[in-house]
Tab-separated table of C-alpha atoms and ligand atoms in Angstrom:
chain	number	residue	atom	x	y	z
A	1	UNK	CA	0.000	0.000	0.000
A	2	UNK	CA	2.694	2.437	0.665
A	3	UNK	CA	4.495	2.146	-2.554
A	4	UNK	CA	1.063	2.550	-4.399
A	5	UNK	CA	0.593	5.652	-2.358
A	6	UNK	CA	3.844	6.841	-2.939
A	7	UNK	CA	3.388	6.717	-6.609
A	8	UNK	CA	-0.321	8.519	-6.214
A	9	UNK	CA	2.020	11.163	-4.982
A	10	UNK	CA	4.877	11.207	-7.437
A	11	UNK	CA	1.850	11.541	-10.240
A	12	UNK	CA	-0.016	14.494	-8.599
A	13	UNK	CA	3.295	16.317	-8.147
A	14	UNK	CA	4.197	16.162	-11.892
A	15	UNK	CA	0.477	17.054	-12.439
A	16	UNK	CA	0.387	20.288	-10.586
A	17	UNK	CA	3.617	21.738	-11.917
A	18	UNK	CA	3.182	21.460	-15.229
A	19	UNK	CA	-0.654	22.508	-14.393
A	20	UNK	CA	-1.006	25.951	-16.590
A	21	UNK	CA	-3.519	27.850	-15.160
A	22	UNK	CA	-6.317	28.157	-12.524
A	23	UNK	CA	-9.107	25.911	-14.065
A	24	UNK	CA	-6.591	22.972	-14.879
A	25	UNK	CA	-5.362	22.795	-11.026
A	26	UNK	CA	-9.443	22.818	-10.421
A	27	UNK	CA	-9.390	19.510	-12.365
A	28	UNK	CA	-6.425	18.579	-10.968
A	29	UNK	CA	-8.693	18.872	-7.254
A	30	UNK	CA	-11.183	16.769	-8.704
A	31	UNK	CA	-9.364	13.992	-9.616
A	32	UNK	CA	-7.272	14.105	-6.363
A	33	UNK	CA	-9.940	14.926	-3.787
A	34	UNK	CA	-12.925	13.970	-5.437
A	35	UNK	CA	-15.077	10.953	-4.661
A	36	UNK	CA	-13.426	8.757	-7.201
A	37	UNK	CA	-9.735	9.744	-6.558
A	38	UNK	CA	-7.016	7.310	-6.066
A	39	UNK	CA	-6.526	7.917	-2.220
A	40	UNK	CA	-10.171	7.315	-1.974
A	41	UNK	CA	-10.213	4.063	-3.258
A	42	UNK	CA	-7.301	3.029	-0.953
A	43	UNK	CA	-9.527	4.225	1.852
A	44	UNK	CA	-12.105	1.592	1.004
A	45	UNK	CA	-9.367	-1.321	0.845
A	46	UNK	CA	-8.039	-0.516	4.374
A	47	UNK	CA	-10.979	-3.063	5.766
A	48	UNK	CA	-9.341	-5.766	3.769
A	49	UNK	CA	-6.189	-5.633	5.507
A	50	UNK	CA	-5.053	-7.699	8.177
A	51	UNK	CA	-6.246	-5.678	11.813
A	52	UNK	CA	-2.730	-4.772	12.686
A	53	UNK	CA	-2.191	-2.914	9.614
A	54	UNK	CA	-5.047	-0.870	9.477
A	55	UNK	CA	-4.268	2.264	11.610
A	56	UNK	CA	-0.733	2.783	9.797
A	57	UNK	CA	-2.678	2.361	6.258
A	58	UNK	CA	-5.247	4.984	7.473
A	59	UNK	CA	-2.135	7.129	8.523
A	60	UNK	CA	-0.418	6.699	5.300
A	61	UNK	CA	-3.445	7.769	3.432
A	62	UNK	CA	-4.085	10.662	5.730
A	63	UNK	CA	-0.603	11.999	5.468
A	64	UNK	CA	-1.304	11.994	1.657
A	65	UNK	CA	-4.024	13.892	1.958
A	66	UNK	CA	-1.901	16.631	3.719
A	67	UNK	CA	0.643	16.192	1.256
A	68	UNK	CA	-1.690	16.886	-1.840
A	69	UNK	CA	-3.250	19.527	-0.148
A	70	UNK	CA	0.180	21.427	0.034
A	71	UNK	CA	1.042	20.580	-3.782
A	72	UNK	CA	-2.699	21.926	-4.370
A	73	UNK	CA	-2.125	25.185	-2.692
A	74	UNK	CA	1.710	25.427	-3.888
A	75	UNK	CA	0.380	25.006	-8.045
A	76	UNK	CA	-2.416	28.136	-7.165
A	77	UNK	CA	0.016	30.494	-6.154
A	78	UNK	CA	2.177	29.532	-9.259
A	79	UNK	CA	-0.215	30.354	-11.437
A	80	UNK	CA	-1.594	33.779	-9.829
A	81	UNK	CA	1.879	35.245	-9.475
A	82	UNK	CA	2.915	34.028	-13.540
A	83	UNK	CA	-0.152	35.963	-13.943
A	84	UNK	CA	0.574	38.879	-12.388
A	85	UNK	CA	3.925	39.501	-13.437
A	86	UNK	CA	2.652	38.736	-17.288
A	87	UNK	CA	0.416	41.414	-16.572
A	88	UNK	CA	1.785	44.085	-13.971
A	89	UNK	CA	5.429	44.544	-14.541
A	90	UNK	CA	7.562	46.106	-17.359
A	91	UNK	CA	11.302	45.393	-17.472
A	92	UNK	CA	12.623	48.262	-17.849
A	93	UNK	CA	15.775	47.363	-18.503
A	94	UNK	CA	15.041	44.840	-21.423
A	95	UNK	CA	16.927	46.163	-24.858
A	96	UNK	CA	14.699	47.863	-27.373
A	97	UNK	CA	13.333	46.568	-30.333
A	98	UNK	CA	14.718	48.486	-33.075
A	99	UNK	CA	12.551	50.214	-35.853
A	100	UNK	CA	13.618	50.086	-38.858
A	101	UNK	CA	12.906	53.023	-40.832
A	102	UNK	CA	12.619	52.852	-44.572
A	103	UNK	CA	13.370	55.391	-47.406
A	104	UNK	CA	12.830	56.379	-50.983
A	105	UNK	CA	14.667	54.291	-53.349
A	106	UNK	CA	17.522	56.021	-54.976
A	107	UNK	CA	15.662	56.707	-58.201
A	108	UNK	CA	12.819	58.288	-57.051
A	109	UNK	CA	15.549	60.199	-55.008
A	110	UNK	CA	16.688	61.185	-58.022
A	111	UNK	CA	13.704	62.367	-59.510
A	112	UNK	CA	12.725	64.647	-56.572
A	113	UNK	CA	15.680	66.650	-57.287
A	114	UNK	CA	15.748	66.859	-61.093
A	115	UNK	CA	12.195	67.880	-60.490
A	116	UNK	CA	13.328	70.536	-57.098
A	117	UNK	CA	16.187	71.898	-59.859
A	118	UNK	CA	14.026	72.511	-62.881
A	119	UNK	CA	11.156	74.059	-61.326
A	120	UNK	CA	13.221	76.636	-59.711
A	121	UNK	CA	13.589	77.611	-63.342
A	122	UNK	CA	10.229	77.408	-63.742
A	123	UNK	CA	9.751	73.587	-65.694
A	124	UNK	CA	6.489	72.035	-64.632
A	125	UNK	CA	5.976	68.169	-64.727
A	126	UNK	CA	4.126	66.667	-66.663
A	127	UNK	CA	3.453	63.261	-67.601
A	128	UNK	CA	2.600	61.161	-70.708
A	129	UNK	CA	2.113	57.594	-71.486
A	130	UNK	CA	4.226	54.843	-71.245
A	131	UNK	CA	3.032	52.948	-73.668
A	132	UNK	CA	2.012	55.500	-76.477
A	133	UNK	CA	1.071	55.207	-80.245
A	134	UNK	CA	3.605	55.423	-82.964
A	135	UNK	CA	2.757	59.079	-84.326
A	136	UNK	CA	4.216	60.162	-81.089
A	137	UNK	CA	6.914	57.899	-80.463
A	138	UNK	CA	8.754	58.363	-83.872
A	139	UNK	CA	6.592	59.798	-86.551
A	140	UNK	CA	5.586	63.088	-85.317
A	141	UNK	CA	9.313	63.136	-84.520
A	142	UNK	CA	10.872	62.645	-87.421
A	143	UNK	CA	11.846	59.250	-87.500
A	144	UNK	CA	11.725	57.749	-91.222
A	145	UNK	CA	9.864	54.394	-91.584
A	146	UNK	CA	12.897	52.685	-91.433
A	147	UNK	CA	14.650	54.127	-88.621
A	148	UNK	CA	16.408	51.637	-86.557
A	149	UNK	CA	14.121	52.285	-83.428
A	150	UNK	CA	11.376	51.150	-85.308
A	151	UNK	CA	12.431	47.969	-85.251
A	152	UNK	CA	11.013	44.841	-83.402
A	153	UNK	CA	14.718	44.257	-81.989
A	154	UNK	CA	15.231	47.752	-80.453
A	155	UNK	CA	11.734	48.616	-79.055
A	156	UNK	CA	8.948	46.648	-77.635
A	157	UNK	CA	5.086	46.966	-79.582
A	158	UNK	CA	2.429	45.903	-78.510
A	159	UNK	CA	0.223	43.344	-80.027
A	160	UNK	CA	-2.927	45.139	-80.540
A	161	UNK	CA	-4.530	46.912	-83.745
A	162	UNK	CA	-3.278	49.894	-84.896
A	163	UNK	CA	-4.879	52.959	-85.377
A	164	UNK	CA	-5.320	54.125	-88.803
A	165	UNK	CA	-4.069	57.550	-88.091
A	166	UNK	CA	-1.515	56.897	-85.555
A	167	UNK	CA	-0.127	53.307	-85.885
A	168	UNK	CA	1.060	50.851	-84.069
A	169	UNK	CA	1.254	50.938	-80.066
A	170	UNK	CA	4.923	50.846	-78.486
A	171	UNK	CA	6.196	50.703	-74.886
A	172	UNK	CA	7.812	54.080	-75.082
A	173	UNK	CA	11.453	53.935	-75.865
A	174	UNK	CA	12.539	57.598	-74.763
A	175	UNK	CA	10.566	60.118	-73.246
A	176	UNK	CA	10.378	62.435	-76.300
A	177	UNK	CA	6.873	61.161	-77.187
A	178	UNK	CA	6.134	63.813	-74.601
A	179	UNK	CA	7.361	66.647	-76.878
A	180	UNK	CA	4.462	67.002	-79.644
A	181	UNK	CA	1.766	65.638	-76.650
A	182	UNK	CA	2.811	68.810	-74.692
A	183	UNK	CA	2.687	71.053	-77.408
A	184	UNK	CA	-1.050	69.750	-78.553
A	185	UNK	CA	-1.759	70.748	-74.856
A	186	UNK	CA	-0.133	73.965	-74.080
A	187	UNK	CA	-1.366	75.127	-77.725
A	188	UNK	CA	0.709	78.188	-77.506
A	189	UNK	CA	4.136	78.481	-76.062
A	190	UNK	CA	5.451	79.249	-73.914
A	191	UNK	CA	6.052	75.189	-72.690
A	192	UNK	CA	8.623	74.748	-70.069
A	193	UNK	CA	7.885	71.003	-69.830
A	194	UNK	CA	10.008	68.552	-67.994
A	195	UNK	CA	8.474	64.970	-68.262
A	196	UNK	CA	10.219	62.014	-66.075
A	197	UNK	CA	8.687	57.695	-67.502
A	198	UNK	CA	9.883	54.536	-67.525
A	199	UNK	CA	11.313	54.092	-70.496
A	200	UNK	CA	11.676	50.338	-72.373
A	201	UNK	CA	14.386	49.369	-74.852
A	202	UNK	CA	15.532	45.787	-75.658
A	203	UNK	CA	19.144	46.262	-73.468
A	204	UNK	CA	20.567	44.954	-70.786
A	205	UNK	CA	24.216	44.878	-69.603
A	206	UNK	CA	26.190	47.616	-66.996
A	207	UNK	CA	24.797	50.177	-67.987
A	208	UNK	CA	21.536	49.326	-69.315
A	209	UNK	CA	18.341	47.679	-67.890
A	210	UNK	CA	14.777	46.875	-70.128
A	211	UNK	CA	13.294	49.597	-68.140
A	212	UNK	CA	14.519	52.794	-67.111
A	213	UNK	CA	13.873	56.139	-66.582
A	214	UNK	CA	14.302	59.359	-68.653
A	215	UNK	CA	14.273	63.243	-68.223
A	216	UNK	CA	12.698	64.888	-70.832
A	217	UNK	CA	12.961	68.529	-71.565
A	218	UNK	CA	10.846	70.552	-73.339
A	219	UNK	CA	11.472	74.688	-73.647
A	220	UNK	CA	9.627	76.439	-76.656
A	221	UNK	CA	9.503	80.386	-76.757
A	222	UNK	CA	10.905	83.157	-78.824
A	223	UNK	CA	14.184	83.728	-79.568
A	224	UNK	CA	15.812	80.429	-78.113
A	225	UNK	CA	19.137	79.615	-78.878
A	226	UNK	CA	21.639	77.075	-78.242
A	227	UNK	CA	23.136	79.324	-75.256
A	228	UNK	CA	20.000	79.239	-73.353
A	229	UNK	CA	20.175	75.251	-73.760
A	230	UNK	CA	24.152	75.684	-72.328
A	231	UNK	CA	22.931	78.072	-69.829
A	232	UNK	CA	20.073	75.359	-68.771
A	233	UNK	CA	22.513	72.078	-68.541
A	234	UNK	CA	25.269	74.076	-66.640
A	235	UNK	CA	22.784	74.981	-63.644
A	236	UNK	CA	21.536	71.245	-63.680
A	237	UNK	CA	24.859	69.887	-63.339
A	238	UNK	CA	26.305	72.646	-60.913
A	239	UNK	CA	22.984	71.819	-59.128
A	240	UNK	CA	22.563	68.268	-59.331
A	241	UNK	CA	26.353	67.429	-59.702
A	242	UNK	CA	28.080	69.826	-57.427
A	243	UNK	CA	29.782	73.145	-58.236
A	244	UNK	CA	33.380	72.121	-59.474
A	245	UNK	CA	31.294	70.114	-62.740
A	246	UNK	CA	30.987	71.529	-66.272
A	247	UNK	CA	29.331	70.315	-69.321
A	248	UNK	CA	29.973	70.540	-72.746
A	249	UNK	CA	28.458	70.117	-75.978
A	250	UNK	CA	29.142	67.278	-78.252
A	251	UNK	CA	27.877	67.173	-82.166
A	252	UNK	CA	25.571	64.174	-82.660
A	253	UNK	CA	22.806	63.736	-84.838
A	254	UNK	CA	18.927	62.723	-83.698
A	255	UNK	CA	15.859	63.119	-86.419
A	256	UNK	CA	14.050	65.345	-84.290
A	257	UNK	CA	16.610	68.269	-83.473
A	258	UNK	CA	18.639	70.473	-85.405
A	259	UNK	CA	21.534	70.502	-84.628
A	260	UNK	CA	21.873	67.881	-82.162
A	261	UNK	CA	24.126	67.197	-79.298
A	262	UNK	CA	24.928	64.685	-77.041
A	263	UNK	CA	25.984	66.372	-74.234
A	264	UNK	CA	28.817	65.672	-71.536
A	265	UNK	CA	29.371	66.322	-67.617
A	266	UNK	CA	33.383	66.174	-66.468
A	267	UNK	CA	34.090	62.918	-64.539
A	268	UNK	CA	34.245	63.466	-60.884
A	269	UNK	CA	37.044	60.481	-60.299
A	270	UNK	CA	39.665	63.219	-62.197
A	271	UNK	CA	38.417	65.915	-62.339
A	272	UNK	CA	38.328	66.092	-66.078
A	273	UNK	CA	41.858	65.139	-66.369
A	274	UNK	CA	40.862	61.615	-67.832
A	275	UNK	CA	40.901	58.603	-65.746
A	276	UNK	CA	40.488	54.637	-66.298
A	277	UNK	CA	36.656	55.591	-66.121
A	278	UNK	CA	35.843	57.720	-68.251
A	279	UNK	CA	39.281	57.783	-70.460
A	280	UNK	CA	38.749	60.937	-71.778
A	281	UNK	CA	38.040	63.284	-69.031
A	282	UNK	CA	34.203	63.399	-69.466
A	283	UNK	CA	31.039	61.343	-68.466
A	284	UNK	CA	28.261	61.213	-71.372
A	285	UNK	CA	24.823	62.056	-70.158
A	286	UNK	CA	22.231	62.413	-72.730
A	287	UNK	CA	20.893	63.570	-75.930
A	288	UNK	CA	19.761	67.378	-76.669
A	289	UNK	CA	19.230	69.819	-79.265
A	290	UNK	CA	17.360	72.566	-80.747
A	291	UNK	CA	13.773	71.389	-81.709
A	292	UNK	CA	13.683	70.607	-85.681
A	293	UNK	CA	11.078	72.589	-87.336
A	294	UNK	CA	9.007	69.465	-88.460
A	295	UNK	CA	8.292	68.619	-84.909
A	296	UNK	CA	7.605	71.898	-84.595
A	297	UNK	CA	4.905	71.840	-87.250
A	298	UNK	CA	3.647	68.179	-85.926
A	299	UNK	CA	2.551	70.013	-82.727
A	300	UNK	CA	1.139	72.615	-84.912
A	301	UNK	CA	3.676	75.393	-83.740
A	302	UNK	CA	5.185	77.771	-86.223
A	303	UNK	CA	8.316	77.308	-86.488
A	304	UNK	CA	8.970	81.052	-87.944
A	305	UNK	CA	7.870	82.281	-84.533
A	306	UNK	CA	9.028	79.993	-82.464
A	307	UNK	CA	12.370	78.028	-81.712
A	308	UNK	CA	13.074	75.648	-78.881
A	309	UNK	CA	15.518	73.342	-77.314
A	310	UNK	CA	14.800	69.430	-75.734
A	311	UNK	CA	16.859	66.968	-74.256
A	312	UNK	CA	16.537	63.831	-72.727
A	313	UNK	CA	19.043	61.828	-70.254
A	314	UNK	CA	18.973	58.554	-68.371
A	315	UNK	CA	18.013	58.916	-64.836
A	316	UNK	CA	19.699	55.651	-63.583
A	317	UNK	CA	23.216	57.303	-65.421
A	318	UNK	CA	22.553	59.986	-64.363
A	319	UNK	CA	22.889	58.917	-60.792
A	320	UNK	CA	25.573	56.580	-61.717
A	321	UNK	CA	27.402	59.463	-62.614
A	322	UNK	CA	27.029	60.924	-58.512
A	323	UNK	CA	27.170	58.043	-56.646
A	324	UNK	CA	29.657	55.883	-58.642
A	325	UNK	CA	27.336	52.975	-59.065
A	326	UNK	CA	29.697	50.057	-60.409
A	327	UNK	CA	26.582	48.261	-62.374
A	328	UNK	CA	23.083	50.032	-63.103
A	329	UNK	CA	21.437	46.677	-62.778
A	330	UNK	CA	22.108	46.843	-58.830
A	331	UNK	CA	19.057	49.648	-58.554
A	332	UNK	CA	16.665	46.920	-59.873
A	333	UNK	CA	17.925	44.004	-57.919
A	334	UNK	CA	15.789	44.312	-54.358
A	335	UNK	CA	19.266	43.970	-52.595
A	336	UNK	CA	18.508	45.862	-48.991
A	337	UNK	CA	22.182	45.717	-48.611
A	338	UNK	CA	22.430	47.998	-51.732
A	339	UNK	CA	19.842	50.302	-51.533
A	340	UNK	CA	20.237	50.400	-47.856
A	341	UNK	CA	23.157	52.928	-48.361
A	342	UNK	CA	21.793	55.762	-49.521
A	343	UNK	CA	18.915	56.830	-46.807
B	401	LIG	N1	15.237	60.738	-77.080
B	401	LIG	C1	16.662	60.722	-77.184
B	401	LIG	C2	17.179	59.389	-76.646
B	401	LIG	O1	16.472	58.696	-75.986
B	401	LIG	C3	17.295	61.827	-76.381
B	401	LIG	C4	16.948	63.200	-76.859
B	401	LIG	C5	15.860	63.871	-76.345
B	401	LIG	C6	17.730	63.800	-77.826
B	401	LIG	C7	15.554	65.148	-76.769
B	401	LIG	C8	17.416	65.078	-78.265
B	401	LIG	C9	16.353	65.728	-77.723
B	401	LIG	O2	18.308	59.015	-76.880
């Protein structure tokens, strides 16, 4: 009898600790004290024993009684004081968690302060479609019928059927579609238009992803000349690029500006002195020129009256050309540990 009592004991001990809150140790008092509990039916073999045994069984049993009483009482305090520290107390010296605070991603850094620059000489921004019809994509621009961008291997179309009048629909391949759209909606100039899309061209190495984005600039007014374009690009760059970096003007040709330029920003490595990266002192960012009279007359403008300059750069270059950016692909890769760097 006493080993069986013992183990009653061992059991219920086990029980109540790992008991986890009020109403399980309530079971727990059931099964120990109720009518059907172990100890109870020990009680009822005591009057099979032998006489002389009896008193010490009863004894036994009665001490453990006692004994689960204690482990009873022991288990409810447990639980109330787990409670109450769960609930009451704050440790105040427990580490933080940190927040981690996000940020714009590097392009649409970018684009805030092309946008800041430009407006302070009084661009507004506009936008046009990304994926736009033909007639302002290439036609309206200039762009002969068989004009390498027109082709299926340099931009992407768009299976769909074309409009009689305007053609074919393209993901736009440079931001100039946005030239003859602004001047259908401004009607009369002056347009000081600066247009920022995603761009899509079939490209991708260093320096080129399928998207990107371009800067387009539109100015139309009388009496523009190609110093007013100089004048424009040097305050970008001493703007955008820091003070001690110049531009200059390169001859180039595109269909729909006359004459064209591509134009260049000294490297910031040398100086302008000519380095391993840019081997000849200068960093090409973008195409410009003076508006060619037949876009001019696309966006029904007279061209007698009015002259004009546009230009369009890479954004993504453009900021690999500040922040040294190795490979533009990185901008477009999701890395945390990339973009993480420039909060
Ligand atoms: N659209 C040209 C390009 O993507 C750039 C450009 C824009 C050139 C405006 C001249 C004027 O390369």
């Amino acid at each position: 009898m006493e080993k069986r009592i013992r183990k009653i004991l061992n059991e219920a001990a086990k029980e109540f600790e790992s008991a986890g809150d009020e109403s399980e140790i309530d079971q727990l008092y059931v099964k120990y004290f109720g009518k059907k509990s172990p100890l109870n039916k020990l009680t009822k073999k005591i009057s099979t024993l032998d006489p002389a045994l009896k008193p010490k069984a009863g004894q036994n049993i009665n001490k453990a009684k006692s004994t689960l009483e204690k482990l009873f009482d022991r288990a409810k305090r447990n639980v109330k004081t787990k409670k109450a520290s769960a609930t009451k107390y704050i440790d105040v010296t427990a580490p933080g968690k940190k927040i981690t605070i996000g940020h714009l991603h590097l392009v649409s850094q970018a684009i805030e302060e092309i946008v800041t620059i430009f407006s302070k000489l009084g661009y507004s921004l506009q936008s046009y479609p990304e994926i736009d019809w033909d007639w302002y994509a290439f036609e309206s621009l200039n762009m002969p019928k068989d004009h390498p961008a027109r082709d299926d291997w340099e931009t992407f179309f768009v299976k769909a059927p074309p409009n009689p009048k305007l053609g074919n629909q393209v993901l736009t391949p440079h931001t100039s579609n946005g030239q003859v759209r602004e001047m259908e909606n401004v009607k009369k100039p002056p347009i000081r238009m600066i247009n920022i899309a995603r761009c899509y061209r079939r490209q991708i190495d260093i320096s080129h992803t399928p998207m990107f984005h371009q800067f387009e600039g539109l100015l139309i007014d009388k009496n523009i000349s190609i110093p007013n374009l100089k004048g424009t690009f040097d305050y970008f760059t001493t703007n955008f690029f820091g003070k001690n970096r110049v531009t200059r003007l390169r001859p180039h040709h595109f269909r729909f500006t006359e004459p064209s330029f591509e134009v260049d920003v000294t490297c910031d490595v040398c100086g302008g002195k000519s380095c391993r990266i840019c081997k000849s002192g200068w960093l090409e960012l973008g195409g410009a020129g003076m508006v060619h009279p037949k876009v001019l007359e696309a966006g029904k403008i007279d061209p007698k009256k009015y002259s004009g300059f546009a230009f369009g750069w890479g954004i993504e270059r453009t900021i690999s050309m500040k922040t040294k950016i190795p490979d533009i692909r990185l901008l477009y890769q999701n890395d945390i540990r990339f973009l993480e760097q420039f909060s």
